[in-house]
PDB file of C-alpha atoms and ligand atoms in Angstrom:
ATOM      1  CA  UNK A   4      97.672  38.934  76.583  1.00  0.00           C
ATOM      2  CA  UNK A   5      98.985  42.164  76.035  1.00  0.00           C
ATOM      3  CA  UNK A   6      96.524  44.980  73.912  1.00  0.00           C
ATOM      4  CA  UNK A   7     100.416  46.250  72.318  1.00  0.00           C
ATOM      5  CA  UNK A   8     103.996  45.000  72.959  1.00  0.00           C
ATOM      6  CA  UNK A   9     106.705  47.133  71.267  1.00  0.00           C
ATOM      7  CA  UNK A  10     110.251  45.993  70.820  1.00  0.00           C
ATOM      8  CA  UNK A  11     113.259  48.022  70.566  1.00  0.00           C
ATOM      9  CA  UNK A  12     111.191  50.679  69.426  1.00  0.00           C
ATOM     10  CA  UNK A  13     113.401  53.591  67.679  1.00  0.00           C
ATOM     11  CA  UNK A  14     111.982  57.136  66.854  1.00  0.00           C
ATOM     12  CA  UNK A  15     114.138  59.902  65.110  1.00  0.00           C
ATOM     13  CA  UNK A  16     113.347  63.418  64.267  1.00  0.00           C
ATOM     14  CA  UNK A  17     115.299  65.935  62.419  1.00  0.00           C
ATOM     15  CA  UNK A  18     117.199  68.769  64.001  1.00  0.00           C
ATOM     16  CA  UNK A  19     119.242  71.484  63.170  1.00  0.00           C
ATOM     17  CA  UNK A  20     122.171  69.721  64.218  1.00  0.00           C
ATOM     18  CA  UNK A  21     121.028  66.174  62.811  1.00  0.00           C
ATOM     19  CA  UNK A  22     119.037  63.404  63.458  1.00  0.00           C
ATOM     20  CA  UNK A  23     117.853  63.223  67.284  1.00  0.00           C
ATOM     21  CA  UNK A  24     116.881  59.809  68.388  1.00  0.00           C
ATOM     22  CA  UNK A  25     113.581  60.428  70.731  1.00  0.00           C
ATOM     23  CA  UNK A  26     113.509  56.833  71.260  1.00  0.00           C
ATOM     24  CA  UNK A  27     116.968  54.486  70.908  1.00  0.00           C
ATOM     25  CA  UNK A  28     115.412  51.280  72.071  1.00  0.00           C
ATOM     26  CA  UNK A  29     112.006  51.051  73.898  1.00  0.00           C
ATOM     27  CA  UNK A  30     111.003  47.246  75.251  1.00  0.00           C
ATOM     28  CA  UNK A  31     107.194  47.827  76.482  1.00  0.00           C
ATOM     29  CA  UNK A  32     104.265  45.991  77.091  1.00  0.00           C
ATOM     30  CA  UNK A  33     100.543  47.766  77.895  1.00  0.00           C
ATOM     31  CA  UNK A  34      97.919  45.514  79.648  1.00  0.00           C
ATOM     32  CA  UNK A  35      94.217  46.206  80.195  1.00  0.00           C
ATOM     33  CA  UNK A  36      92.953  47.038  83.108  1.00  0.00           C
ATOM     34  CA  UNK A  37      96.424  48.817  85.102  1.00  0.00           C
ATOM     35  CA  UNK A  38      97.383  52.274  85.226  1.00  0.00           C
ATOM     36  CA  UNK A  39     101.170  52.879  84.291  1.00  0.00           C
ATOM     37  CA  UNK A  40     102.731  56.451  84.454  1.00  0.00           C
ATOM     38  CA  UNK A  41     105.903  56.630  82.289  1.00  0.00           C
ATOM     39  CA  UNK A  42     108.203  59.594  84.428  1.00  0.00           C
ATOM     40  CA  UNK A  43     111.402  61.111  83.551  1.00  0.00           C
ATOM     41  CA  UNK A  44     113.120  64.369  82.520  1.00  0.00           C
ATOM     42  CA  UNK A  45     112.063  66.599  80.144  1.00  0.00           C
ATOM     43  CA  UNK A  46     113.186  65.591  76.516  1.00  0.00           C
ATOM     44  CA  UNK A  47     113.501  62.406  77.358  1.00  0.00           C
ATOM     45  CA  UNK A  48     111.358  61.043  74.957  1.00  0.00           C
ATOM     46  CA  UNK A  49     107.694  60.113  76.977  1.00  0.00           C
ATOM     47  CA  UNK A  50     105.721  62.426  74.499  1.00  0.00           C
ATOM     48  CA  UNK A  51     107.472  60.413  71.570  1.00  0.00           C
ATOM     49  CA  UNK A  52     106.388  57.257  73.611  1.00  0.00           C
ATOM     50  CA  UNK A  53     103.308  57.867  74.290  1.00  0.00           C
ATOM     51  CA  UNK A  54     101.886  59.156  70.327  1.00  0.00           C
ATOM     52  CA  UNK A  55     103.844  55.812  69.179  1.00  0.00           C
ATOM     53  CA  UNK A  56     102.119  53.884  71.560  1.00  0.00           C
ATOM     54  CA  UNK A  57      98.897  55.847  70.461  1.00  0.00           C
ATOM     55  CA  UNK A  58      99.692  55.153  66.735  1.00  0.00           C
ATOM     56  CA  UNK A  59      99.505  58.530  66.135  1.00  0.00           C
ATOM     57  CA  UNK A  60     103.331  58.366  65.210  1.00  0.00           C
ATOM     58  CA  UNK A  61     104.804  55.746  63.203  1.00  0.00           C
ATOM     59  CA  UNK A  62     108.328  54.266  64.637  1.00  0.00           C
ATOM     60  CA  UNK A  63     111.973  54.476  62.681  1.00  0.00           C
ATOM     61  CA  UNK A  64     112.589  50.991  63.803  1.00  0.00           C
ATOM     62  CA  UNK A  65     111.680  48.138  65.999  1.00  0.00           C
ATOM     63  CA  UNK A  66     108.689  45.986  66.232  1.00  0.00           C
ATOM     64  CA  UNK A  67     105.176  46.949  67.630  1.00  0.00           C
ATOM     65  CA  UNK A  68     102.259  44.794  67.454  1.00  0.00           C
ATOM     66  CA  UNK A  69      98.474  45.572  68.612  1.00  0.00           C
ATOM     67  CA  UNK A  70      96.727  42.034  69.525  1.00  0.00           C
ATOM     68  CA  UNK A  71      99.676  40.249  68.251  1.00  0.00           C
ATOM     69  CA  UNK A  72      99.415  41.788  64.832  1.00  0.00           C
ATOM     70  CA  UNK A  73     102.269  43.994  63.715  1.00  0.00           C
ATOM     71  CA  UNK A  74     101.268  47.617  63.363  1.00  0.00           C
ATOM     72  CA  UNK A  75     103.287  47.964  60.209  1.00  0.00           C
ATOM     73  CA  UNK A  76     101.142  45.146  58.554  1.00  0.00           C
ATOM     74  CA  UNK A  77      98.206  46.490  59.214  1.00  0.00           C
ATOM     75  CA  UNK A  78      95.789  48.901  56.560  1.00  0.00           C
ATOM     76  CA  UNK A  79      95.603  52.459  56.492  1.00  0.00           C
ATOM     77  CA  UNK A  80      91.976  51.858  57.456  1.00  0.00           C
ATOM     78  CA  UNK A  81      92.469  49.388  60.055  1.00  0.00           C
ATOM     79  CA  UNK A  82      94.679  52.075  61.829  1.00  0.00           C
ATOM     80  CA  UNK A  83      92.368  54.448  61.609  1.00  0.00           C
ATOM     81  CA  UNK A  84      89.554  52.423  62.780  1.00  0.00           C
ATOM     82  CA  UNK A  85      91.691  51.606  65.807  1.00  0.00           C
ATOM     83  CA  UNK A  86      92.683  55.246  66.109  1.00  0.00           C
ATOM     84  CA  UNK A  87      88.720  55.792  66.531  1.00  0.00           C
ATOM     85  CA  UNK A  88      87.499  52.576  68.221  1.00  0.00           C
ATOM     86  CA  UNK A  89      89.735  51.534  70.376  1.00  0.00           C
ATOM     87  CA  UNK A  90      92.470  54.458  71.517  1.00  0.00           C
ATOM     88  CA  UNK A  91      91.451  57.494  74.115  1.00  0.00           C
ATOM     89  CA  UNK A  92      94.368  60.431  73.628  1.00  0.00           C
ATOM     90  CA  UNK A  93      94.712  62.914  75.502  1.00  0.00           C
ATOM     91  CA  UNK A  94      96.993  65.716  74.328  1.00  0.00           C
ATOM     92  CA  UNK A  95      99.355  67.779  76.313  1.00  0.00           C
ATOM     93  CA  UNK A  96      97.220  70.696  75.597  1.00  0.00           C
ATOM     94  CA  UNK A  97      93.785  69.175  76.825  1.00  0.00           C
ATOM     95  CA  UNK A  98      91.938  71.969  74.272  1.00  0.00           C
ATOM     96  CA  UNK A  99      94.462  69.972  71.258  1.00  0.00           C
ATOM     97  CA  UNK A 100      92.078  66.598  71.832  1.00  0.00           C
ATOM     98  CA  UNK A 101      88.374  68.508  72.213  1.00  0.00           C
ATOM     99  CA  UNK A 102      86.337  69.660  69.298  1.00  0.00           C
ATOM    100  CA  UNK A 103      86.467  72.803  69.926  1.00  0.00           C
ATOM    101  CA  UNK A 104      83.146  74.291  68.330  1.00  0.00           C
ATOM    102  CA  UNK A 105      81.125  71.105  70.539  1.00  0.00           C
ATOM    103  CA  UNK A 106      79.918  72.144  74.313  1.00  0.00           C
ATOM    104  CA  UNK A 107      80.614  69.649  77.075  1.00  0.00           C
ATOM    105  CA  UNK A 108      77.967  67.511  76.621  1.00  0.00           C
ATOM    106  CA  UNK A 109      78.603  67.350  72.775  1.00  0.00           C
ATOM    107  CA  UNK A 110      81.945  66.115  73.646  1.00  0.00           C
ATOM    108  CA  UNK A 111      80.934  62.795  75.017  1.00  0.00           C
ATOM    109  CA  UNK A 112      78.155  62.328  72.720  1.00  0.00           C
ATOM    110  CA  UNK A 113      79.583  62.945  69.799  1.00  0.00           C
ATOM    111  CA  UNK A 114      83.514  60.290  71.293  1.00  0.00           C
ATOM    112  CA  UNK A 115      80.426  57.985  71.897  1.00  0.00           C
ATOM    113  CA  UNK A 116      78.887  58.342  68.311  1.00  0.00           C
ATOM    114  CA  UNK A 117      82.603  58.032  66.640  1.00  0.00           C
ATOM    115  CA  UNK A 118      82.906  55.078  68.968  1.00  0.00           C
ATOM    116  CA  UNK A 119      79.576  53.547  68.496  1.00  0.00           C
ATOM    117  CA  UNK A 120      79.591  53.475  72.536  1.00  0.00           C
ATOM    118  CA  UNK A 121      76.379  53.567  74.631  1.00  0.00           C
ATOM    119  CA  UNK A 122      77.319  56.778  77.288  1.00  0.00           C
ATOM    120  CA  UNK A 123      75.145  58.587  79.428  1.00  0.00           C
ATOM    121  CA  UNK A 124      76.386  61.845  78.515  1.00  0.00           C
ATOM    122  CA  UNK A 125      74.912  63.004  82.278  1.00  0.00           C
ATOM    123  CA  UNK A 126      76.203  60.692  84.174  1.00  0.00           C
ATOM    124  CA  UNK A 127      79.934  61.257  82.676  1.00  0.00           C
ATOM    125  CA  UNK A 128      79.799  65.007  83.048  1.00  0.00           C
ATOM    126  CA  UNK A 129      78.204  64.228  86.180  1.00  0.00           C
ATOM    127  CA  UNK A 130      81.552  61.985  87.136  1.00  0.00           C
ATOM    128  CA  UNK A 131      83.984  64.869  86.408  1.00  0.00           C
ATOM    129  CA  UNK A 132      82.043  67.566  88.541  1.00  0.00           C
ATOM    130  CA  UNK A 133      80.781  69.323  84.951  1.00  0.00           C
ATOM    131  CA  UNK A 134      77.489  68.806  85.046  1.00  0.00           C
ATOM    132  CA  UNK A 135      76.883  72.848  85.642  1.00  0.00           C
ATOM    133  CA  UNK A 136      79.306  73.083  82.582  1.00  0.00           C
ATOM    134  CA  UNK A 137      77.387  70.974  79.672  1.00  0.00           C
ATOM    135  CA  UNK A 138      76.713  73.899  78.116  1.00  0.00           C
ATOM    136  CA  UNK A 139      79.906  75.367  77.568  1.00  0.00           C
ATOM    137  CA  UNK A 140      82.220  75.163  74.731  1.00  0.00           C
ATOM    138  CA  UNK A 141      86.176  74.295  75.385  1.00  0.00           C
ATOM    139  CA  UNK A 142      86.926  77.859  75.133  1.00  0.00           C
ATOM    140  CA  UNK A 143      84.459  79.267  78.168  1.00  0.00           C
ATOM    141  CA  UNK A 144      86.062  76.515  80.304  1.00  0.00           C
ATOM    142  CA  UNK A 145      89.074  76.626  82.757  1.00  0.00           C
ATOM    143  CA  UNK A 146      92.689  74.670  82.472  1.00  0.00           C
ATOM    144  CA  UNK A 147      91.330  72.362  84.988  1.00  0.00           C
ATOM    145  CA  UNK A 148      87.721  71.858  83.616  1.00  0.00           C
ATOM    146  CA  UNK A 149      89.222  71.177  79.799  1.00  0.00           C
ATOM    147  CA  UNK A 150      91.505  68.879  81.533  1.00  0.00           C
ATOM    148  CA  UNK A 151      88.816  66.909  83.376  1.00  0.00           C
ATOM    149  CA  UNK A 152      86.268  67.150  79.666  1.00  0.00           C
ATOM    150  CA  UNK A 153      89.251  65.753  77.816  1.00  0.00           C
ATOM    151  CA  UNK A 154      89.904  62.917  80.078  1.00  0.00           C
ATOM    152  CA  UNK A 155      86.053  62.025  80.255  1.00  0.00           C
ATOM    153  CA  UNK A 156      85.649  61.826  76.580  1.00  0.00           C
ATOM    154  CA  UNK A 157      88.595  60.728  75.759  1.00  0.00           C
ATOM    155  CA  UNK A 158      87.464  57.604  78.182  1.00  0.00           C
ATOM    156  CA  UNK A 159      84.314  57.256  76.477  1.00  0.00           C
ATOM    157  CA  UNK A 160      83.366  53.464  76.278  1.00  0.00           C
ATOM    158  CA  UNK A 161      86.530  52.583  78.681  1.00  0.00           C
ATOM    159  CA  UNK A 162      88.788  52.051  75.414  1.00  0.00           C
ATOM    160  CA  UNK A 163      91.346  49.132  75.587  1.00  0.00           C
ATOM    161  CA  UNK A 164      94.215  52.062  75.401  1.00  0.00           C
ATOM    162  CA  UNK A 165      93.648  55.120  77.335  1.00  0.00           C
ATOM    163  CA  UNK A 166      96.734  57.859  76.642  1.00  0.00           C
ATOM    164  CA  UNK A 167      97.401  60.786  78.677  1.00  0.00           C
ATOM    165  CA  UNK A 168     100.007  63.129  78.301  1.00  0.00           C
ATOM    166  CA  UNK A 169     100.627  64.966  81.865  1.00  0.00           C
ATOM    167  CA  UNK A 170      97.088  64.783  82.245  1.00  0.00           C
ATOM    168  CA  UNK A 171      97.529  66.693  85.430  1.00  0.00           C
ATOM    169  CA  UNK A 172     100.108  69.071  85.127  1.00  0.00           C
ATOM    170  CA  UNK A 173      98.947  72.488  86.179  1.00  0.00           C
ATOM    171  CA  UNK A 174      95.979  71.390  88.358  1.00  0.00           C
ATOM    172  CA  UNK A 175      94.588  71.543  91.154  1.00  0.00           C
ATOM    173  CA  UNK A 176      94.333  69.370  94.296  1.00  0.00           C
ATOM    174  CA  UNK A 177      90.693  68.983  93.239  1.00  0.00           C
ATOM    175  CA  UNK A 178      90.876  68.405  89.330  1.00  0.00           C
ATOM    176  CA  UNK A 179      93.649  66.245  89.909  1.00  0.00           C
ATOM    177  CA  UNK A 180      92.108  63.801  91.930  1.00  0.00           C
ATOM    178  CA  UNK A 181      88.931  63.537  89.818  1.00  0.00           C
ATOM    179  CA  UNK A 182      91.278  62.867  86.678  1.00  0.00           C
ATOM    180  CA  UNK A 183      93.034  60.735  88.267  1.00  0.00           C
ATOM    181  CA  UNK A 184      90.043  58.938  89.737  1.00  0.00           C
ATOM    182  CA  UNK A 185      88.706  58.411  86.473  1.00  0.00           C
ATOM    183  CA  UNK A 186      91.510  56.863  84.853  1.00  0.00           C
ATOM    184  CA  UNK A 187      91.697  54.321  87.337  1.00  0.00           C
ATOM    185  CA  UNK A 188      87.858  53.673  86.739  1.00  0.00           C
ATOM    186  CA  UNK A 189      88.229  53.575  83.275  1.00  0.00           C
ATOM    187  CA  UNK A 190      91.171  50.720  84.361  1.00  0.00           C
ATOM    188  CA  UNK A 191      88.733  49.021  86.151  1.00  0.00           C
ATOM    189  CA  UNK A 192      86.357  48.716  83.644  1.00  0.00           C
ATOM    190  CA  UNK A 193      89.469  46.942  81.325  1.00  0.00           C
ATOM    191  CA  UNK A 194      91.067  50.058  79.921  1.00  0.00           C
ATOM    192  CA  UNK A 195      95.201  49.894  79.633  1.00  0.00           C
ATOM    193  CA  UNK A 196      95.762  53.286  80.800  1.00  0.00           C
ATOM    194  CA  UNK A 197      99.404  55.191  80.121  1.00  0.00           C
ATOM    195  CA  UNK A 198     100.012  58.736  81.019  1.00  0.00           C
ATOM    196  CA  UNK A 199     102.941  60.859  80.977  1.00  0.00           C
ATOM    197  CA  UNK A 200     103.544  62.736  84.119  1.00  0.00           C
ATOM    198  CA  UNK A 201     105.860  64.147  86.890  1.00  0.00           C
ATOM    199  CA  UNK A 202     103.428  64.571  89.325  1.00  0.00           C
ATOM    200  CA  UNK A 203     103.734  62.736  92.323  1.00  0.00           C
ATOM    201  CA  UNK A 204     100.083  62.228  92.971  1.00  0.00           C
ATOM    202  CA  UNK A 205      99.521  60.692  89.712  1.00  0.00           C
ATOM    203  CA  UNK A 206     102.660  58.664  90.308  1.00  0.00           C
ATOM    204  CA  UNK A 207     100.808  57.442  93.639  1.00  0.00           C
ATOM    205  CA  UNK A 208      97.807  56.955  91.785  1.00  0.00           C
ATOM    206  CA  UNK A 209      99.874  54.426  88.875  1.00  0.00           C
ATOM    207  CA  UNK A 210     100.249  50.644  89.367  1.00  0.00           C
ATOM    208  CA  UNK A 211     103.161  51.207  87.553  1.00  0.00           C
ATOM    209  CA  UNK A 212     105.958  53.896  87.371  1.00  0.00           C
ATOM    210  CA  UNK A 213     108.165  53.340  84.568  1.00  0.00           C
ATOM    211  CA  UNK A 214     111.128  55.798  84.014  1.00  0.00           C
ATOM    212  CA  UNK A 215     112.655  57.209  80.385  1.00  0.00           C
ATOM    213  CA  UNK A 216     115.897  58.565  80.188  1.00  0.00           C
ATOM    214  CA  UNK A 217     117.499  59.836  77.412  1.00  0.00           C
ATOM    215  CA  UNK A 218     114.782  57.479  75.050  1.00  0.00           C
ATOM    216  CA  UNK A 219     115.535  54.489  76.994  1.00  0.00           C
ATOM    217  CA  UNK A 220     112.668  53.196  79.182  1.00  0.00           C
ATOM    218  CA  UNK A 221     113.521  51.336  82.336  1.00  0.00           C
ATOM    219  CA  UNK A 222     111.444  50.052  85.449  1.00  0.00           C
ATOM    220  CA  UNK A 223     109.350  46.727  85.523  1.00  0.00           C
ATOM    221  CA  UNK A 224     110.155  45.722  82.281  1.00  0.00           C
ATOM    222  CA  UNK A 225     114.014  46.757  82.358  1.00  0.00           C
ATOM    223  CA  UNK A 226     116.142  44.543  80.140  1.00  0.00           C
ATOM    224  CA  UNK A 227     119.028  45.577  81.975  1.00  0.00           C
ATOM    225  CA  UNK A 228     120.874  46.135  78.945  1.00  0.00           C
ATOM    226  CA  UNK A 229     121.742  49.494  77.156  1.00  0.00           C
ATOM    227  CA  UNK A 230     120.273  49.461  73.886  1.00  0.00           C
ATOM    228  CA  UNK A 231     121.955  51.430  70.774  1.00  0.00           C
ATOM    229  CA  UNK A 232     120.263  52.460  67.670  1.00  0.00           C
ATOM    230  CA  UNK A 233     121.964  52.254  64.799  1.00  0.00           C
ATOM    231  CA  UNK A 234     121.044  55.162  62.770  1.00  0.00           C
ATOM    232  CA  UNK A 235     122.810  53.593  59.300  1.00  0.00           C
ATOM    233  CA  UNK A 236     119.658  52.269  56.898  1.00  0.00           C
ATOM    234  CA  UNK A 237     116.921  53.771  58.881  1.00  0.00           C
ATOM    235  CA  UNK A 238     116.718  56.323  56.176  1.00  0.00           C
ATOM    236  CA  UNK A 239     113.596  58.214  57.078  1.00  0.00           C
ATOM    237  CA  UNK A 240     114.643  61.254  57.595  1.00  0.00           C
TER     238      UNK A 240
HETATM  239  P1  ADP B 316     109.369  64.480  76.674  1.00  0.00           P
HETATM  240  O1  ADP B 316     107.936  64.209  76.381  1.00  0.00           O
HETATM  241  O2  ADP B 316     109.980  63.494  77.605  1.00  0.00           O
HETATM  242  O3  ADP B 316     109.632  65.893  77.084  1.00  0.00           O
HETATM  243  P2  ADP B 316     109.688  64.316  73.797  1.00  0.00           P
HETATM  244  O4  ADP B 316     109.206  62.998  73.381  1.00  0.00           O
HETATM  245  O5  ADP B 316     108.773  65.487  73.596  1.00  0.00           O
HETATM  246  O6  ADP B 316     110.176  64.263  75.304  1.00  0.00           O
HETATM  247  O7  ADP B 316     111.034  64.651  73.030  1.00  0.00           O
HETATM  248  C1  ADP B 316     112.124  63.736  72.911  1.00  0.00           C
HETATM  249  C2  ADP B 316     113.173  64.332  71.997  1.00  0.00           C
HETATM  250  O8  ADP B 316     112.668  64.411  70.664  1.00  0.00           O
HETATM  251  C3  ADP B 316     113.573  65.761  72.353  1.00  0.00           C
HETATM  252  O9  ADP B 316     114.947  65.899  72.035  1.00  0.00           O
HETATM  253  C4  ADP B 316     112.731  66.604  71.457  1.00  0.00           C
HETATM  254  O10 ADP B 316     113.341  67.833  71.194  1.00  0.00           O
HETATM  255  C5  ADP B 316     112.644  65.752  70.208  1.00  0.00           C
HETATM  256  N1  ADP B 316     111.377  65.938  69.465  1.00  0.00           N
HETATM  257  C6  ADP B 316     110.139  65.575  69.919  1.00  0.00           C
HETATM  258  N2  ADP B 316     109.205  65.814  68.975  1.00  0.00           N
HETATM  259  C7  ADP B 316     109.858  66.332  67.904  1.00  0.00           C
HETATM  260  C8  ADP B 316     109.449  66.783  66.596  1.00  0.00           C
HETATM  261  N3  ADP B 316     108.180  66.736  66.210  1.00  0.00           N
HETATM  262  N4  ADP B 316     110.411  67.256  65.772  1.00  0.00           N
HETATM  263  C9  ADP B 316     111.699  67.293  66.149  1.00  0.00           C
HETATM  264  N5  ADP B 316     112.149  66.882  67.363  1.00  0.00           N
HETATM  265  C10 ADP B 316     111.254  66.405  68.214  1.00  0.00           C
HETATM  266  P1  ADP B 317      99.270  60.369  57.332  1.00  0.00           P
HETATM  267  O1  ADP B 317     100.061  61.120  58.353  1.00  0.00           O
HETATM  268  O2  ADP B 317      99.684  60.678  55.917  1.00  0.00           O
HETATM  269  O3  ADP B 317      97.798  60.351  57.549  1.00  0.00           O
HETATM  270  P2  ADP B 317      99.208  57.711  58.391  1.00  0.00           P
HETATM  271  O4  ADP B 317      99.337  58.058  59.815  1.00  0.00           O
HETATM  272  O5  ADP B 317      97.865  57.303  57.923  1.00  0.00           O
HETATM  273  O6  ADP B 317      99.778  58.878  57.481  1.00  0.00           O
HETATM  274  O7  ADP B 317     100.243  56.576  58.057  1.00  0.00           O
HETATM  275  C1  ADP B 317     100.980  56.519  56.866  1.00  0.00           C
HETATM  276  C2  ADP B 317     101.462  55.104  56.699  1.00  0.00           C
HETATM  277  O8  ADP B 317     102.179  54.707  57.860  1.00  0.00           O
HETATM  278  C3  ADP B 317     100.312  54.139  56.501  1.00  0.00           C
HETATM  279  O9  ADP B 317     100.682  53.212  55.514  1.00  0.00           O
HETATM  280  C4  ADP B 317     100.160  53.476  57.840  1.00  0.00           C
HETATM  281  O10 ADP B 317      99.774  52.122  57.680  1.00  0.00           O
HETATM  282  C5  ADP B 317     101.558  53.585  58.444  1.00  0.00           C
HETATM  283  N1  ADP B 317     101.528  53.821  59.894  1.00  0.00           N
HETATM  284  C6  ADP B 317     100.926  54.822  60.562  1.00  0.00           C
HETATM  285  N2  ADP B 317     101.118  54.742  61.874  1.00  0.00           N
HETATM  286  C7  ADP B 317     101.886  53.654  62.083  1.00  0.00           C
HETATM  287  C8  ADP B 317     102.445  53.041  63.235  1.00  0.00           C
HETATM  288  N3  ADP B 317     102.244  53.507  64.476  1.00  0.00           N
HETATM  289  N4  ADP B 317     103.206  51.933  63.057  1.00  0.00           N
HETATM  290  C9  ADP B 317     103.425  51.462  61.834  1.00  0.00           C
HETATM  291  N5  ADP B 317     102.925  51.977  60.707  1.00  0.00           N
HETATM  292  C10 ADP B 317     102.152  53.065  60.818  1.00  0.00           C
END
């Protein structure tokens, strides 16, 4: 059973020059325990995915439903406990999704304590190659150390939905692999993980590469249709 299915998902934003539709029809499905990397230009609307899939954003149209329940049936609370329980997010900018006045080892204790997760805080810095770090706060640490902290509390308790956006972008050979080796643990231990990326060596890494073009999502789960959003009675803008 899928953790969240979305159907015909639509997502507008405003713009200068009117409404832009981030998402004109997104048919997805996100599993435990697999690794999917959503790839595709930039502007094409995997950000968009990714915080609707993270219900962080709420969509203009179309049906998603966590569990089988729909998302726009369920309590302000509810969403937040999910938001707390049950996602991992990390942002684009790694430093966006760390408290930033916590060290390293605060970090994962504290994701834990939100989580009500049993962690040994060690053992997780430990994973990432940090363990000289636990000391030091987001700001004393490099692009490629935030990245790796972000990822390992973000995966706190192996969540059912682990989001990543580019979560190696800008890294090296050596970060990259260890974030990329702990997503796929965290989708061993049952996590559904979904990152955003057009890196080839998380691409390698995914069990499945979905593309989004022009906020249309194609690849395993490609309708083979061209779906249209009709912008008349969404009103939300
Ligand atoms: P990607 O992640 O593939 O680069 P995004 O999801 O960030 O794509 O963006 C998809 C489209 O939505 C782009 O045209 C972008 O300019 C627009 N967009 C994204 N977020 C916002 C926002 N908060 N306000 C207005 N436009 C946005
Ligand atoms: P705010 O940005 O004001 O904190 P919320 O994110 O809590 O707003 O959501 C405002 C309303 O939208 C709430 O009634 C909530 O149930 C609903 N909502 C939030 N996210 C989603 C989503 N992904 N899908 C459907 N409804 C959502």
């Amino acid at each position: 059973e899928p953790i969240l299915e979305g159907r015909e998902l639509l997502q507008l934003y405003a713009a200068r020059t009117g409404p832009t539709q981030a998402l004109r029809g997104v048919d997805v499905r996100v599993t435990g325990g697999r690794v999917s990397a959503i790839t595709g230009p930039s502007g094409s609307g995997k950000s968009t995915l990714l915080a609707v899939l993270a219900l962080r954003e709420r969509p203009a149209g179309g049906e998603l439903r966590h569990r089988g329940r729909l998302v726009s049936s369920l309590s302000r609370r509810e969403l937040q406990r999910l938001r707390r329980n049950e996602i991992g997010w990390v942002a684009q900018r790694p430093s966006h999704s760390l408290f930033p006045q916590l060290d390293a080892r605060g970090q994962i204790t504290q994701m834990a304590r939100l989580r009500g997760a049993r962690v040994d805080a060690d053992a997780a810095l430990a994973e990432v190659e940090l363990t000289s770090r636990a000391t030091a706060r987001p700001d004393a640490l490099s692009g490629g150390e935030q990245q790796r902290l972000a990822v390992a509390a973000a995966g706190v308790g192996a969540p059912a939905l682990l989001i990543a956006d580019e979560p190696t972008a800008e890294l090296d050979d050596t970060s990259a692999a260890l974030v990329l080796r702990m997503l796929r643990a965290r989708a061993a231990e049952g996590s559904a993980v979904v990152m955003a990326t057009h890196d080839a060596r998380a691409m390698d890494a995914a069990d499945t590469v979905l593309r989004m073009r022009h906020g249309v999502l194609s690849g395993e789960h490609e309708s083979g249709q061209t779906h249209t959003a009709n912008l008349d009675g969404l009103g939300r803008l």
